[in-house]
Tab-separated table of C-alpha atoms and ligand atoms in Angstrom:
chain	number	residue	atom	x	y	z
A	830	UNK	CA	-7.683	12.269	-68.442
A	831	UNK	CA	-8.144	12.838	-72.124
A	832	UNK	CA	-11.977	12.673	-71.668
A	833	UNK	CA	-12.614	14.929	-68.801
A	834	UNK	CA	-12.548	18.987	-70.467
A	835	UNK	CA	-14.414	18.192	-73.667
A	836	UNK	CA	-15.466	21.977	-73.343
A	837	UNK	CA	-13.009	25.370	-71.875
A	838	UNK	CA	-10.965	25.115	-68.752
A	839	UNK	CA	-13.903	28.210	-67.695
A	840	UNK	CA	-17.343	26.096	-68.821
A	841	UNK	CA	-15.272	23.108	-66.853
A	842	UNK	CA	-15.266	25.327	-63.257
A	843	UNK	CA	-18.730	26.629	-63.792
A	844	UNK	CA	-19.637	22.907	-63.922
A	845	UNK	CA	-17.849	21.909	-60.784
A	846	UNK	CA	-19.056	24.733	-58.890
A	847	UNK	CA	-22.226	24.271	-59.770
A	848	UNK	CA	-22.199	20.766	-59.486
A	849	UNK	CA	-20.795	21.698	-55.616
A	850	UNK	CA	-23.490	24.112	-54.763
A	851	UNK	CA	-25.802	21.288	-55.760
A	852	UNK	CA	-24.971	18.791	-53.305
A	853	UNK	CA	-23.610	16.494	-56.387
A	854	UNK	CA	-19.754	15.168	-56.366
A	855	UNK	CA	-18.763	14.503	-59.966
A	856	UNK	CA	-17.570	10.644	-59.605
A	857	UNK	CA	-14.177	11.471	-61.651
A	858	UNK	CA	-12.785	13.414	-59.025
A	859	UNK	CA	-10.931	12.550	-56.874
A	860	UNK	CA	-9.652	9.368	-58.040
A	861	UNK	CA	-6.733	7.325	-57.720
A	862	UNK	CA	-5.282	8.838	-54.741
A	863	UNK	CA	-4.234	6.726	-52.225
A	864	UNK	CA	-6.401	5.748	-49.269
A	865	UNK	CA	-4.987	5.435	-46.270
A	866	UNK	CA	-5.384	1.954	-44.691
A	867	UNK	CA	-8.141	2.076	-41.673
A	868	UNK	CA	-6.295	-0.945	-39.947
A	869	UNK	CA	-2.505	-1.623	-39.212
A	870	UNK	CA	-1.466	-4.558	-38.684
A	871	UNK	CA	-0.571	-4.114	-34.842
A	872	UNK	CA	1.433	-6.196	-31.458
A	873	UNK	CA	0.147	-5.352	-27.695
A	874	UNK	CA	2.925	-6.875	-25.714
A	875	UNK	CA	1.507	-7.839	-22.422
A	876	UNK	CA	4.861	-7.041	-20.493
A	877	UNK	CA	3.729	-3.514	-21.099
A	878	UNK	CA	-0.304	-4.150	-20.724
A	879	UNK	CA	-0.094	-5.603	-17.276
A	880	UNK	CA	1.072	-2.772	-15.237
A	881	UNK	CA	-1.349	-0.672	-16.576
A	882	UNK	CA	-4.067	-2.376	-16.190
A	883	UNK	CA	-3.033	-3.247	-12.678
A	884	UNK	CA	-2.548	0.511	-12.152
A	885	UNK	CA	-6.150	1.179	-13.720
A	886	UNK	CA	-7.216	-0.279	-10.258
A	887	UNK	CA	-6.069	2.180	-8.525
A	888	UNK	CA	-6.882	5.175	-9.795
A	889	UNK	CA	-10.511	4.413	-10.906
A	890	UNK	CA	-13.532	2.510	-9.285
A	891	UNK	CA	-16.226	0.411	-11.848
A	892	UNK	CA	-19.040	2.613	-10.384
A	893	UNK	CA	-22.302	4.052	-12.584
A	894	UNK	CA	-19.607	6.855	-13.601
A	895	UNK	CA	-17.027	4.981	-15.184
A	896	UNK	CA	-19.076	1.865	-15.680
A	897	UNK	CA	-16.236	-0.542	-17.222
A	898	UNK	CA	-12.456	-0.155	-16.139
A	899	UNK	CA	-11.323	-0.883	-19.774
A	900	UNK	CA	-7.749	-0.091	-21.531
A	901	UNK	CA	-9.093	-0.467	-25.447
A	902	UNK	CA	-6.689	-1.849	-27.486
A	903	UNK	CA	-6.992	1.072	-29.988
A	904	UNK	CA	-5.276	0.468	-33.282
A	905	UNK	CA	-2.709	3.088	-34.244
A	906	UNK	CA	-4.609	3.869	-37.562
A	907	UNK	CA	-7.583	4.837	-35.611
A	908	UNK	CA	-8.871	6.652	-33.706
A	909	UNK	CA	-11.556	3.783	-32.079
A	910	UNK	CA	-11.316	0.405	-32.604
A	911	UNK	CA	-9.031	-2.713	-33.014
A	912	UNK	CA	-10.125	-3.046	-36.459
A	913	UNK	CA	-12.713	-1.483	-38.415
A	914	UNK	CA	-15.398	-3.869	-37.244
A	915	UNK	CA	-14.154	-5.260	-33.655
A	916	UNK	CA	-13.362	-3.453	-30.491
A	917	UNK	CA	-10.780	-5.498	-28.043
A	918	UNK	CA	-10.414	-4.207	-23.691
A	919	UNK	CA	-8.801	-5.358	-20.989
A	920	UNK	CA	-11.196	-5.295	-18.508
A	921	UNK	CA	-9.766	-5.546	-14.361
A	922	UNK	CA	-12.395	-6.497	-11.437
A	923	UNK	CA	-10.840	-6.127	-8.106
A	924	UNK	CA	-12.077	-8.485	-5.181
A	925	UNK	CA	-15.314	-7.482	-3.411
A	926	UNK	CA	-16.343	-5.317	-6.863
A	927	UNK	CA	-19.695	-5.185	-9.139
A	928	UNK	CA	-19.555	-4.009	-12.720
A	929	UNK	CA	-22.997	-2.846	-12.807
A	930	UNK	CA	-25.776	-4.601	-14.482
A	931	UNK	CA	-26.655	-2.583	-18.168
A	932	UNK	CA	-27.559	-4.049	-21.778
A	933	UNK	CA	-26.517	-2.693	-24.885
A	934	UNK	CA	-26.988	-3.439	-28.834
A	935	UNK	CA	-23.226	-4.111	-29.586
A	936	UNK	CA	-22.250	-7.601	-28.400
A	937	UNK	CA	-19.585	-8.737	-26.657
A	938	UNK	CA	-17.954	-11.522	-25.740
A	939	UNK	CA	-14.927	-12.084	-22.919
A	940	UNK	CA	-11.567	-13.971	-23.170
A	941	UNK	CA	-10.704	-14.762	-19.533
A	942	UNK	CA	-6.907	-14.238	-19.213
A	943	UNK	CA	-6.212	-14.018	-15.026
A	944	UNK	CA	-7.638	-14.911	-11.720
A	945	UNK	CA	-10.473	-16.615	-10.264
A	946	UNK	CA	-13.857	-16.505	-8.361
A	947	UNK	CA	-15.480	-13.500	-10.473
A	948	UNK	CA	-18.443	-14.705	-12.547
A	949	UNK	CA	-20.355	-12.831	-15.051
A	950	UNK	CA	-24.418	-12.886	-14.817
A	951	UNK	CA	-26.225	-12.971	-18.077
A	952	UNK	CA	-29.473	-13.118	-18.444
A	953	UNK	CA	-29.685	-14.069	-14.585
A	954	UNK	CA	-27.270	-17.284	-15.181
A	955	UNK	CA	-24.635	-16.850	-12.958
A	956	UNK	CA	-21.079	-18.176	-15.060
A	957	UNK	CA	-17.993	-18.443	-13.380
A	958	UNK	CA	-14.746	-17.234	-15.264
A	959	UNK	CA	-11.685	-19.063	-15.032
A	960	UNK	CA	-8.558	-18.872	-17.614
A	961	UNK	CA	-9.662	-19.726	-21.069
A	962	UNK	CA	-13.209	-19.620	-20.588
A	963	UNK	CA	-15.378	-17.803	-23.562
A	964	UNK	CA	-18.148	-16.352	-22.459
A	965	UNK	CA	-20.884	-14.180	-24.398
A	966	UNK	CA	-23.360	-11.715	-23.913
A	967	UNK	CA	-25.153	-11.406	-26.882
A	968	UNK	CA	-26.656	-8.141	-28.646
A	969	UNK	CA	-29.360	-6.536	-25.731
A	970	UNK	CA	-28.276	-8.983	-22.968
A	971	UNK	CA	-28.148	-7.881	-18.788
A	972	UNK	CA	-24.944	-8.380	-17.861
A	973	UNK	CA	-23.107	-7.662	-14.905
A	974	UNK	CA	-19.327	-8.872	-13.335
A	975	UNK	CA	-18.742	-9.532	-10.039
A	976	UNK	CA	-15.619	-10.669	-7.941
A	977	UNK	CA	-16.569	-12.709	-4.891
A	978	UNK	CA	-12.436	-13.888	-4.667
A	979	UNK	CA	-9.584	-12.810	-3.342
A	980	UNK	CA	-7.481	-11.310	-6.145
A	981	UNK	CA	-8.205	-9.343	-9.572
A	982	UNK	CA	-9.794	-10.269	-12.281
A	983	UNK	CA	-8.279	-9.660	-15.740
A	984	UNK	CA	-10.138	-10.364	-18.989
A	985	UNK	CA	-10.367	-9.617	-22.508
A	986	UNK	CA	-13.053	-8.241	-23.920
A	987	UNK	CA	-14.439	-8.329	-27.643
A	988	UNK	CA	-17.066	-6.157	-28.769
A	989	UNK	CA	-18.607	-5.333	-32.353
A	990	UNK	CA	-18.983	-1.393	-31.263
A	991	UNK	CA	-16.948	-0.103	-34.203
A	992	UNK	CA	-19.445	-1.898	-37.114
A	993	UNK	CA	-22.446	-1.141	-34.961
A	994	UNK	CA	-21.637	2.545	-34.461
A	995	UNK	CA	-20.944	2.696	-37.905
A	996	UNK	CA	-24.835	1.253	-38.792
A	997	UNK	CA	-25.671	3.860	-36.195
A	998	UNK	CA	-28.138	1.194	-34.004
A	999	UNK	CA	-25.815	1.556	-30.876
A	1000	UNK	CA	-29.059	1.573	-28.086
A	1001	UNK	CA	-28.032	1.244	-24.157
A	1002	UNK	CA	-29.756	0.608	-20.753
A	1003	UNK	CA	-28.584	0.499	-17.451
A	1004	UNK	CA	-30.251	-1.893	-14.970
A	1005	UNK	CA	-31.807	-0.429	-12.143
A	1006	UNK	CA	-29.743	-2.004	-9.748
A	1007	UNK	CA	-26.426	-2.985	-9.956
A	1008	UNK	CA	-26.882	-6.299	-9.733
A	1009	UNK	CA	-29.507	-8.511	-11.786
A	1010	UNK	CA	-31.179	-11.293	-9.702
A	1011	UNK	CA	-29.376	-14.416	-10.496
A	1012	UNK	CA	-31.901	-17.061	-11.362
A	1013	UNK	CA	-29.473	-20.072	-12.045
A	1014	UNK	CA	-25.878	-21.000	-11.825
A	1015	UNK	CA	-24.133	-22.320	-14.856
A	1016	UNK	CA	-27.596	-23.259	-16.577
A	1017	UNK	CA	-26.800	-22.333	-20.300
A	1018	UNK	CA	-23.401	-24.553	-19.970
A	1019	UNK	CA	-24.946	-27.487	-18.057
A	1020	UNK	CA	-27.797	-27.517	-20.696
A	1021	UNK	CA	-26.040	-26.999	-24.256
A	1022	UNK	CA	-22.486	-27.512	-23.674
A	1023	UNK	CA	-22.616	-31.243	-24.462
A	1024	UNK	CA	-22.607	-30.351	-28.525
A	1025	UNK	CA	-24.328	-32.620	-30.222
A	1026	UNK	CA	-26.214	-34.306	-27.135
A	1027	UNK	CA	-28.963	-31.119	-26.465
A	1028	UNK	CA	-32.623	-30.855	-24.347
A	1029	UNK	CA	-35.102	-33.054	-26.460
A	1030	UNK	CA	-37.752	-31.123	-25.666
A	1031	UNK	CA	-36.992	-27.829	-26.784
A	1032	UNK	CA	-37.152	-26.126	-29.578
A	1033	UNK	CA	-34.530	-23.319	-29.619
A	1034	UNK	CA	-34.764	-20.380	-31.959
A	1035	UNK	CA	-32.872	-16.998	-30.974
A	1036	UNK	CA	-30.312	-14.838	-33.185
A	1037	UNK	CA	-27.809	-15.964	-30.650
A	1038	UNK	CA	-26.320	-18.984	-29.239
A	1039	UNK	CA	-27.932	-20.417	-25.961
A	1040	UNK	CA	-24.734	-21.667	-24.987
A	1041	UNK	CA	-23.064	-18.736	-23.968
A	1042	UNK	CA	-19.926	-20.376	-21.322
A	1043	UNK	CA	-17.598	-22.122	-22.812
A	1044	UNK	CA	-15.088	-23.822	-20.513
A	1045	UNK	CA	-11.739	-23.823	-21.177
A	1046	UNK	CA	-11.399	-27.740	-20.599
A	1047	UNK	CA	-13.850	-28.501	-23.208
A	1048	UNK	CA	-12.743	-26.589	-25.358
A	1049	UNK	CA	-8.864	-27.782	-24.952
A	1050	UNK	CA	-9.710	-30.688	-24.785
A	1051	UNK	CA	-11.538	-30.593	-28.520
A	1052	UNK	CA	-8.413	-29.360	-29.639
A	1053	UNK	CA	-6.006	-31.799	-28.583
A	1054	UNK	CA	-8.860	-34.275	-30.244
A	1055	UNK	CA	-8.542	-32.410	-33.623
A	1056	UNK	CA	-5.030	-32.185	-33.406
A	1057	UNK	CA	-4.880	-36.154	-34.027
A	1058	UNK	CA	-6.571	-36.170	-36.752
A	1059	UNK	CA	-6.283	-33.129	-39.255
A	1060	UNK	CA	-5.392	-29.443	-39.558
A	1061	UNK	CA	-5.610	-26.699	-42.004
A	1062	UNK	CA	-2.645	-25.242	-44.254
A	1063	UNK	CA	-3.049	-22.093	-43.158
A	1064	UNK	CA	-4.536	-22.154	-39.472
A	1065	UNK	CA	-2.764	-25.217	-38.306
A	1066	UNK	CA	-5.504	-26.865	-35.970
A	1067	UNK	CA	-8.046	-24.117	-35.780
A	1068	UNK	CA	-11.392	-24.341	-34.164
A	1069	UNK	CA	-14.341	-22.220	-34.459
A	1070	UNK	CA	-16.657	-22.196	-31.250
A	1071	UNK	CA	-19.853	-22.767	-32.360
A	1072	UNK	CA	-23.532	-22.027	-31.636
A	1073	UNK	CA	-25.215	-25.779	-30.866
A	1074	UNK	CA	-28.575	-24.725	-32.249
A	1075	UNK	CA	-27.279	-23.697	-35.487
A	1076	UNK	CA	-23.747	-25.500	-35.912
A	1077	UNK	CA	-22.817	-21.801	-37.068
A	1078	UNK	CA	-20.595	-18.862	-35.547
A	1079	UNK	CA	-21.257	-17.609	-31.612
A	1080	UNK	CA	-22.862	-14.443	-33.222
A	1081	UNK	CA	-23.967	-12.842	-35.781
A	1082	UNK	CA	-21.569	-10.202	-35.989
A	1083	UNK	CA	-18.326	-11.878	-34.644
A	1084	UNK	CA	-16.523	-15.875	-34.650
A	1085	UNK	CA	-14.096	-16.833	-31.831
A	1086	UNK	CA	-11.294	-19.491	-32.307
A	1087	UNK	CA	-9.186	-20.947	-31.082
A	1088	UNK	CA	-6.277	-22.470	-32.382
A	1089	UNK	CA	-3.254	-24.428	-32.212
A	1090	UNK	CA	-0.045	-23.828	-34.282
A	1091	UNK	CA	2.067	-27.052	-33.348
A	1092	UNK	CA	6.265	-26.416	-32.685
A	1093	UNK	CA	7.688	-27.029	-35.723
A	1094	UNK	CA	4.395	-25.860	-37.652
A	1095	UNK	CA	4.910	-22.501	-40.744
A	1096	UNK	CA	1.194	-22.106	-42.188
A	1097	UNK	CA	0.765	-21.420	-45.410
A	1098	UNK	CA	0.166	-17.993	-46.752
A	1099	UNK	CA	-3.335	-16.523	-47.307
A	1100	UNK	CA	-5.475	-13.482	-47.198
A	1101	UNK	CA	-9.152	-12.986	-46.444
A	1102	UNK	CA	-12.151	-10.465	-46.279
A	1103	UNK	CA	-12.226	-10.452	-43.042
A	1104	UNK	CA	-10.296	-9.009	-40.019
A	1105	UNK	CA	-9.098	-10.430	-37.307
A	1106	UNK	CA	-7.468	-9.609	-33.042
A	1107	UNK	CA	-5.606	-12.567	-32.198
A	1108	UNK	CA	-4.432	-13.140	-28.087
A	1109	UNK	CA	-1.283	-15.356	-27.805
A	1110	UNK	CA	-3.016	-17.465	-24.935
A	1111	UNK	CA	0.236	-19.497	-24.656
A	1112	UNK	CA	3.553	-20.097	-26.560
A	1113	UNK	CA	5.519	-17.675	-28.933
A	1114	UNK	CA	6.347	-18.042	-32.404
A	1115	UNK	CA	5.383	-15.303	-35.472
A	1116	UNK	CA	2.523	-14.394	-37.894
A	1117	UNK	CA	4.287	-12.887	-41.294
A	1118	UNK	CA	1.652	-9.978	-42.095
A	1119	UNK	CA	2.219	-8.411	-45.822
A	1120	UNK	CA	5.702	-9.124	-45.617
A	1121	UNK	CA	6.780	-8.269	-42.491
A	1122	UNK	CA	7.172	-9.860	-39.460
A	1123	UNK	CA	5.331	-9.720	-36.242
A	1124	UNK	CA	7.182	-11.765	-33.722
A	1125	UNK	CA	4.652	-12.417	-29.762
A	1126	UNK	CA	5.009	-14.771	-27.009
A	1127	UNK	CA	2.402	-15.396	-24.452
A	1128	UNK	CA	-0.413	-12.754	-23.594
A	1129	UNK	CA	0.517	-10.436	-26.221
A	1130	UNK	CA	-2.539	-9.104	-28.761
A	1131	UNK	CA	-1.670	-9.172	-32.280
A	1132	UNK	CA	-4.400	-7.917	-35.243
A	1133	UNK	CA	-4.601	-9.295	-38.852
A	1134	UNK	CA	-6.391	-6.592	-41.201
A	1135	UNK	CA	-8.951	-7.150	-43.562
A	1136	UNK	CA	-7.161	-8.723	-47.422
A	1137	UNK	CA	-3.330	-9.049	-45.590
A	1138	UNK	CA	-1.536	-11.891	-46.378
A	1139	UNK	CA	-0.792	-13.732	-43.283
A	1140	UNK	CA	0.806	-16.901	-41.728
A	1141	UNK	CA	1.754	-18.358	-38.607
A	1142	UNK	CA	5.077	-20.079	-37.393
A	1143	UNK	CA	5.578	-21.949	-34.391
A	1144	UNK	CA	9.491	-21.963	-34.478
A	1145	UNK	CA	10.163	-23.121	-30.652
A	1146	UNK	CA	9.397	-26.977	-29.112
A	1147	UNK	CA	6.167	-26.082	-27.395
A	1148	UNK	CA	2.386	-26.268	-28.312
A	1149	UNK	CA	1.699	-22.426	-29.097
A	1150	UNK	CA	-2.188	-21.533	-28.423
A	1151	UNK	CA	-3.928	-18.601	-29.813
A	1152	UNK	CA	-7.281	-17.018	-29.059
A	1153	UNK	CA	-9.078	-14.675	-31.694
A	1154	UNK	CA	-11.862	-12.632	-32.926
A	1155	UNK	CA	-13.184	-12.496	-35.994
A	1156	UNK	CA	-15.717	-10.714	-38.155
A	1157	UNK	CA	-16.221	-13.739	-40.732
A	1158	UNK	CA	-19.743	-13.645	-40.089
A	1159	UNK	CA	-20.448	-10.115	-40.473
A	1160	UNK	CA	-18.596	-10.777	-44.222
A	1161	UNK	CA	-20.098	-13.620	-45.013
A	1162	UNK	CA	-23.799	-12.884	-43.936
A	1163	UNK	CA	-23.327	-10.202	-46.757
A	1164	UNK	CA	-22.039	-12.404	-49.472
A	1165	UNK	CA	-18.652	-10.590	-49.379
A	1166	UNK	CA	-16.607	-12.759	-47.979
A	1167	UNK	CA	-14.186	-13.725	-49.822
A	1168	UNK	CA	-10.272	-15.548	-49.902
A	1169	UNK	CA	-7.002	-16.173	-51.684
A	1170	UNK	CA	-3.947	-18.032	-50.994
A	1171	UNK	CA	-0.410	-17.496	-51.601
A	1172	UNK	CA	0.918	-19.770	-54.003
A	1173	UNK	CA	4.327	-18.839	-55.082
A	1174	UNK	CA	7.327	-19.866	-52.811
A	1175	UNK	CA	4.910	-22.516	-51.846
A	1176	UNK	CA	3.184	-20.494	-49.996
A	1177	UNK	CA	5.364	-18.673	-47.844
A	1178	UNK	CA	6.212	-14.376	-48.497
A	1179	UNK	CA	9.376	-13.168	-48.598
A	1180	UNK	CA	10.383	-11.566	-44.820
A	1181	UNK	CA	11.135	-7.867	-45.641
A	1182	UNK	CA	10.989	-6.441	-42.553
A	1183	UNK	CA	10.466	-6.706	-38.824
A	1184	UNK	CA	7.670	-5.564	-36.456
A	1185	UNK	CA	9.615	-3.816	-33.486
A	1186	UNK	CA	7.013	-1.714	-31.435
B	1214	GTQ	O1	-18.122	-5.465	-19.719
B	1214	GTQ	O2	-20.088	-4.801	-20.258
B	1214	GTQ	O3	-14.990	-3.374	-22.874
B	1214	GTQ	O4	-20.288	-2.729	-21.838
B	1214	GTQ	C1	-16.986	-2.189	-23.260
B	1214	GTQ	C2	-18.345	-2.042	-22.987
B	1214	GTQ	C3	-16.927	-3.993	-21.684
B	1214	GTQ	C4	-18.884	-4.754	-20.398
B	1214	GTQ	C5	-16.283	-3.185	-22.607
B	1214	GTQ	C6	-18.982	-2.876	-22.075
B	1214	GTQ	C7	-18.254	-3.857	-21.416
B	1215	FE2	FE1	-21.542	-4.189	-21.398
């Protein structure tokens, strides 16, 4: 403080008036107060989700109106988003229904939770959801959902609207009919989903991954593998689903996991640069965010905000499964990723108080 006033209280006013009426913010202003965080660390229990979503069926209709029957999972700090660069739905589709056919520059991706015999067309590929499937529809994409069966359709969507809002290069297009033409039926997971076995004669170059289904059996199956072997300290067994052209994330802009956190298992402590909504596919156990605990069990949402410290504990006899998003590549395509782990109390924060919403 002892620099700022080298001249008269008066001179000092004049200076930040005029500074004002110029359009100019003098940098030592203003400083040191504290900011509120832009992400809480957050549970969505799914004893209270369901219902709502159920009841979302009944009192709207997916038509060119409402477009999407979506509840956002809108974190309390904000006023949009789950975190500051990731946007997590549940999304219903009731038998017989079309979500209509539109593209858009955010990307998503969708987490299927419930039900059976919708499919989602992208890019005229025709994929079929069933529980645990991934399946993404990259940055300016037709897409469109459908439910040929007999009951609804419940999954979770994960979109990068929040970060691409923010760069202000959020472009849309609806499809002129509701429906694309479908052109093939499971083609993108019949041709790359074999990992490192791919087509010999192409050569594929795109921003995104041209596998975009990824069936739940492959993918548990990959874990059970990896559980055999080896594990991290602070994931447990933790997979990242990749792009088979590249080896790298699904997208640019967001990384899906999925992970295992074996009974008995209590991850080390750590903290990260990047943010993260988790979906408790199956199990129960606890993530300990900045000192406080967040205690889920299965289909609850839980979010990790950017630089928290945060483990994982697996405290009953079954395997405990969780699903996430995550905007590692977004961080790390900027060079600002960046990570620390706890290391006193080998590893592990104290417990000072409990998450009870
Ligand atoms: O299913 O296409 O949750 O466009 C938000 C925007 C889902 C979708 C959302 C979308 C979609
Ligand atoms: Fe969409």
């Amino acid at each position: 403080m002892a620099t700022i006033g080298k001249v008269s209280p008066e001179e000092m006013q004049q200076f930040y008036e005029n500074s004002r009426q110029a359009g100019l913010t003098p940098a030592w202003m203003g400083r040191g107060h504290d900011r509120k965080p832009s992400v809480e660390p957050f549970v969505w229990r799914w004893a209270q989700a369901e219902p709502l979503i159920l009841r979302s069926g009944e009192v709207v209709t997916p038509d060119r109106d409402v477009e999407r029957r979506v509840l956002r999972l809108t974190n309390p700090a904000r006023e949009h988003g789950t975190t500051h660069t990731i946007s997590a739905a549940l999304q219903l589709l009731l038998p017989g229904e079309t979500a209509p056919a539109h593209r858009h520059t955010p990307t998503a991706i969708r987490w299927v939770l419930h039900g059976e015999g919708a499919y989602t067309t992208v890019e005229g590929d025709k994929c079929y959801m069933e529980r645990g499937d991934l399946i993404l529809t990259p940055s300016w994409t037709w897409h469109d959902h459908n439910n040929e069966g007999d009951g609804p359709m419940i999954w979770l969507d994960g979109l990068d609207t929040p970060l691409v809002h923010n760069l202000e290069a959020t472009f849309y297009e609806a499809f002129p009919e509701d429906q694309q033409p479908v052109t093939s039926s499971g083609q993108s997971e019949k041709k790359y989903a074999s990992g490192a076995l791919r087509p010999a004669w192409e050569d594929y170059k795109s921003p995104y991954s041209p596998l975009w289904h990824y069936k739940w059996e492959r993918t548990y199956d990959a874990l059970w593998r990896l559980a055999q072997t080896d594990c991290s300290p602070f994931d447990d067994v933790a997979m990242e689903f990749s792009d088979p052209a590249s080896g790298g994330p699904v997208l640019r802009t967001m990384s899906c996991w999925i992970q295992l956190i074996r009974p008995g298992v209590r991850t080390r402590a750590h903290r990260h640069t990047s943010s993260a909504v988790f979906h408790v596919f199956q199990g129960e156990g606890y993530t300990v965010i900045d000192g406080q605990r967040f205690d889920w069990s299965t289909g609850d949402f839980f979010v990790v905000p950017t630089w928290a410290w945060h483990e994982f504990a697996n405290e009953s006899s079954e395997e405990t499964i969780l699903f996430s998003i995550q905007d590692i590549p977004v961080m790390k395509s900027l060079s600002l990723y960046r990570d620390e782990a706890y290391e006193e109390n080998s590893g592990h924060q104290p417990i000072t108080s409990r998450f009870d919403g």
